[in-house]
Structures are given as structure tokens and as C-alpha cells.
DNA sequence: GTCCGGTGTGTAAGCGCTTCCATTGATCAT
DNA sequence: ATGATCAATGGAAGCGCTTACACACCGGAC
């Protein structure tokens, strides 16, 4: 069937219904939006006509008239497919989708790669296809948040932006607290030569976790152990662990800035003949499902992903409704202790 | 900033540009769509005006006028959050998003739970907010595909529908072939008492894998081993494996209909003191990243998820363009052999 | 010089809906 | 009775864009 043919099956419009019910378009519109004063009998008549004709309002037309699309964009700022495989991000997508259920707001998934040159994405948003933007997984140098704020597009960022942007709302998990939690836990179980596999320094989440970890050690009066950097992939975790073992063969614990890298560490440790947790304790971050499936099961800092998504959408919808962006929100994390530490 | 205030910042429209450039709206429109004949100098003038004014076309208005939204829905038919955690589904979402990059078509993620009563979703689609629908993870009794086809909404299903629906396009991975591949592999490595953890019988993918597995055994002249059913979650895999060990303590191989359940089986086997692969060989299905991370690493049937997503979007876009739905597509799978078999 | 076929541009009629404003009867106090 | 008030409805003007159609203008064929 061609587009033309399909057009022949055009569904009834407000006019059709109005004519069939013998009332004006305006009245039908009022009924559909259950707005204002419509007498009970007219309402009933119109409702009946609507179901009889199988009328369903055209969202596009409505959007145009109301200047409101009732949909928001979830923008993923990851060009790299590898990083997109991150289960945390996947969880974020699902959670966001779920938190929108029942609000009548639709979720448009926008892949960052739609945006070869900066500005295109901003234009898209300004094009009026969405009422607001949820920004996930940003990198430090990303100009997008500022652009959006300046274009007065309601925006909420997941995670702390590198530099504060006035009027930019964001919802972060307490990465500093999480890093500290991990350090304190390891110290508390008697570890003294604690190494760390950090994430990419250009991501604030990674930097904050490292900061917290440092603080935890400092607070316990311990020196800062060796640090190797990864990019949140398993392979980079393996590389980092190998490096750490060379630089500090006597380490007795490792804190990895995410679970994928922790899993990599686990493998390298096993290959090197170190027992976990007897010889080396390992703590990961994110608490993705994978963490409970490894052998030994991985201790990890749990992030409230659903809550983060819920908060983000709530802030966004409120902003779309006209409220001020409001203050940043920091969500608490907790350590889930399993067998690896 | 309230909605009203924001409205005050209304961006320039076609009219604004037309007035500023001293031409008609139609001409500006032609330039924007680089359509038809516009003289070089006028085009240049208009282009300049557009950038000067920072004009960006309003997609909603365009959609209304063209009866075309340039966006498609990806509908997830899973009410249950647990199943939504399936990495295969996550991969599907990402892959679909990626395959749309560069087409100018947007992806709207629709959670099935938006659809408490059947019909709502169909209405949504007919509401003209999307040009077509991608259906993922359907269950056998789902009336949606038929409804969509009858409403003449371009639709492509991922996976084989239980009952053939005339005029319904779908893209499936060769589940029968995959099941058979797994069986043949296990037989080929000398296993003789092969058990199976099957998926929910109301999902065609699960049923087909089981069928293929049966055929593989039959072809080798082996009797069909014990079968336990799970629901594609890890926990159900554990339960199933426990049951199988009771019913057939002498089994020497297990084929699980997905990786999550295979991981569950792995744990139960270890707990039961069976060595993998020495005592019991295990093969999973899906080849999600997790499969390469278990200990021992899991052999698994690999599905071409990206290719499936690509094919689906391609078929859909073609259909939206006016082409007939076309024949179902069956994508080949392959066995990835790792340490568990 | 007239007629023809292009070309480039403008005019205006939508696309399907919302919403302001005016209109019409009632209802009520005076 | 008379005007004021109010609820219910209709009329009509948009929302910002596309696109058939008409029109003017041009060069060339006759």
C-alpha cells in the first residue's frame, strides 16, 4: 500500500465527528479534552459519536495548536558503541521509559551521533519536536547543556556537569560518597595496600569516585595507593589490573570505578594466581546485574538508577510546566557487600 | 521561566524569514526543502537570512502539513520489569537507535505498559505521532500486530509471530537452526545425555529453539533428554537446573534457551559439585556480553542483533515509503564456542 | 509580431486542532 | 417587566508549514 492509498483511509477528524453529532468542532474539542462546561447530554452524545466513528485525535495537530508536544528527548552523548553497551546506560533508558508511564509523555531516544556538528541537536530540540531534554552520560567538555539552557529549553542532566552551568538542573548519585564508602569498607576489613582502577578523568562520575576514595583513605590515615586509569570497559579493566600488579605486587585490595572494569580485574587476578578475596579484595561500582553473577560475586556500590530516572523526569516535567530548574539533587548510594571483599 | 515567558522568545517562523528576505513564504519553504526551482541568487539570499535570524523549521507544523512525522515507534511488549532487564532487549534498543542514525527518522520508545487496555497503543499510533511501528519481544497471543496491519500502519515485527498474519513483515533469527546447532555441537563433542532448559513456550523464539534442538538430537539418533522450562531469567534457570539434576542425575550436557538461564545453570552445577565442562557441558543462547565473562566462559549461539535491527528498520522505512510489506526475513545464527562445552 | 513552452515566484487553500470571543437563552434580583 | 449574570455553544482566527495552481516573464520558433 502506498502512502497515497493509505491516505484514502484517512481517519475521521474533529469535523467529521462534529458533523455527525450535529455540534460544532469546538464542542467536540471540549469533550475530548474534558474541559470546561459541556452539558451532560451533549457530552454523552459526542462521546457516543466518537466511539461509533472510531475517532482518535491527531496528536500532531494538537501539538501545533497547543505549542506542546508531550514528549521529551533522552539524549545519549556517547558516540562510541562500546560505551553504549554499558549496562548502566541501558538501565537508565529502561528506567526513564518506565518513569514516564502514565504521564502521557512520550520518550524520544536521540543518539548523540545524530549530531555531527554541535548545534544540530540543539536545533532539533528547538524545532519543537520535544518539550524538554534529558541528558545522560555526558562528558566534561560537552557544550550542549549550556546551549540548551541558553535556548531556554527545559533540561535535566543525569550526573554532575564538569563546570556549573547557572540554571541547569541535574540529578547525580553521590559518587564522592560512594568512593569513600568503598575505601572505608576495604580499610575496615583490614586492607592496607589498596589500589584503584579509575574511570576516564573527563567524566565527572569517575573523577568524583576517585576523590571519595582518596578521602576515605586519607581519613583512615593511609597513603594513597597506585592508580591506573581505564575507560569503563572490561578490557581496560584487565589492562589496568595488569599494570597495577606490576607496579604494586603486594597490593591487597582494588577499588574499580565500575563493575565492568572490576570484572576485568577479577580475571587478571585469577590468572595471576591471586585468590579473591583472600589475597586481594575487590570492590566494583554500579552494582549491575553482572556483579552478582561473577565468581566470586562482586561487592559493589549500588546506585539508585530508577530513583535517578524518576527524579530526572519529575524535575523535567515540572520545568516544562513552568517551574524554575531548581537545585541539583544528590542521591545516596550504598555498598552491597558480596564475596569479593 | 514559565511556558508563557518562553513563548515570548518564540523563534522566527517562515513568515519572519520571508518578510526579512523580501520573498514569499512559499519560496522560503522551497529553499528550506531545497526543492524545485529556485534561482541561485534568491536561494543565497534566503539562506543568509535564515542563518542571520537563526531560523529553524518547526517539525510539528511540517508534520501536520505533510502528514508525516519522520519518526517511528519501538514498542516493547513486556509488562514485566524483570524481563525488561534482558540484555538482548537492551541491545535491540541500542541497535535500533543506531540503525536510524542518518535517516532523519526519530525513535520513540513505547513501553507496553502504556497500554493498559488493548487498543490504546493502536490509537496512539493511529493518532499520527509516528509513521510506523517496530515491535519487539512479542508474546504469542498478542493481538497488536493484527490490529496494526488492519489499521494499515506500517509495521515490522522482530521475531516470528505465533500465527502468520497476512501482510505482516517480520525479521527473525534462525532459532530452529540455532537450537539444532547447539544440539549438534554437544553431540559432536561426545555428549549423549543432553538435557535442556527451555524458554516460555508462549514465545516463538523459545519454542523454535526447542524444536531445533529436538531435530538435532533426532538427526543424531539420540533420544530426547529431559526438559525443564524457565522464563528467561537467571533465577528460573537455577530452578530448572536443580530440577533437571534431580530428574536426570547422569546428564552430561545442558542446552539453555538463553544466556541468563545458562548462567543460573552454571551456578547450580558448581554448587552441585559438577565440573563444567568436564562433567557437564553447557551451551547458552543469545551470546550477550555476559557469556564471555562467566567462569568458565559460556559457549552460546550468537544472534546478529545489529543486523536484525538494521533489517527491521530498513523494511519499515521501505514500507513507510509505500512499498509492500514483503516477505519475512530469516537471519542466520552461529555457535560461539567457549570453555563451557 | 504572435504564440508557445519553460522558469521562477506568489497566492491561497489546506493539514487537524485549540481557544478567544461573541451569541444565545435561561435564571435571578430588582 | 427589565437589565444583569451566567452557563452552554458556535464562529472564526490562528498554530507554522506545504503545495497545487495561477501568474508573469522570458527567449525562441513560426
mmCIF file of C-alpha atoms (C1' of nucleotides) in Angstrom, chain C:
data_model
loop_
_atom_site.group_PDB
_atom_site.id
_atom_site.type_symbol
_atom_site.label_atom_id
_atom_site.label_comp_id
_atom_site.label_asym_id
_atom_site.label_seq_id
_atom_site.Cartn_x
_atom_site.Cartn_y
_atom_site.Cartn_z
ATOM 1 C "C1'" DG C 1 4.607 40.467 -34.297
ATOM 2 C "C1'" DT C 2 2.121 36.257 -32.264
ATOM 3 C "C1'" DC C 3 2.221 32.043 -29.932
ATOM 4 C "C1'" DC C 4 4.407 28.588 -27.286
ATOM 5 C "C1'" DG C 5 6.796 26.268 -23.517
ATOM 6 C "C1'" DG C 6 9.599 26.978 -19.747
ATOM 7 C "C1'" DT C 7 11.024 29.031 -15.253
ATOM 8 C "C1'" DG C 8 10.731 31.298 -11.161
ATOM 9 C "C1'" DT C 9 7.666 33.306 -7.818
ATOM 10 C "C1'" DG C 10 3.466 34.458 -5.364
ATOM 11 C "C1'" DT C 11 -1.381 33.356 -3.733
ATOM 12 C "C1'" DA C 12 -4.124 30.829 -1.121
ATOM 13 C "C1'" DA C 13 -6.077 26.689 0.454
ATOM 14 C "C1'" DG C 14 -5.371 23.457 3.330
ATOM 15 C "C1'" DC C 15 -3.256 19.904 7.416
ATOM 16 C "C1'" DG C 16 -6.482 18.949 12.300
ATOM 17 C "C1'" DC C 17 -6.705 21.004 16.351
ATOM 18 C "C1'" DT C 18 -7.299 24.779 20.259
ATOM 19 C "C1'" DT C 19 -9.231 28.784 22.137
ATOM 20 C "C1'" DC C 20 -10.713 33.601 22.344
ATOM 21 C "C1'" DC C 21 -14.745 35.991 21.669
ATOM 22 C "C1'" DA C 22 -19.445 36.615 20.628
ATOM 23 C "C1'" DT C 23 -24.009 34.849 20.916
ATOM 24 C "C1'" DT C 24 -27.987 32.804 22.845
ATOM 25 C "C1'" DG C 25 -31.148 31.587 26.180
ATOM 26 C "C1'" DA C 26 -32.093 30.977 30.959
ATOM 27 C "C1'" DT C 27 -32.124 32.434 35.628
ATOM 28 C "C1'" DC C 28 -32.363 35.832 39.011
ATOM 29 C "C1'" DA C 29 -32.562 40.137 41.647
ATOM 30 C "C1'" DT C 30 -34.786 44.490 41.266
#
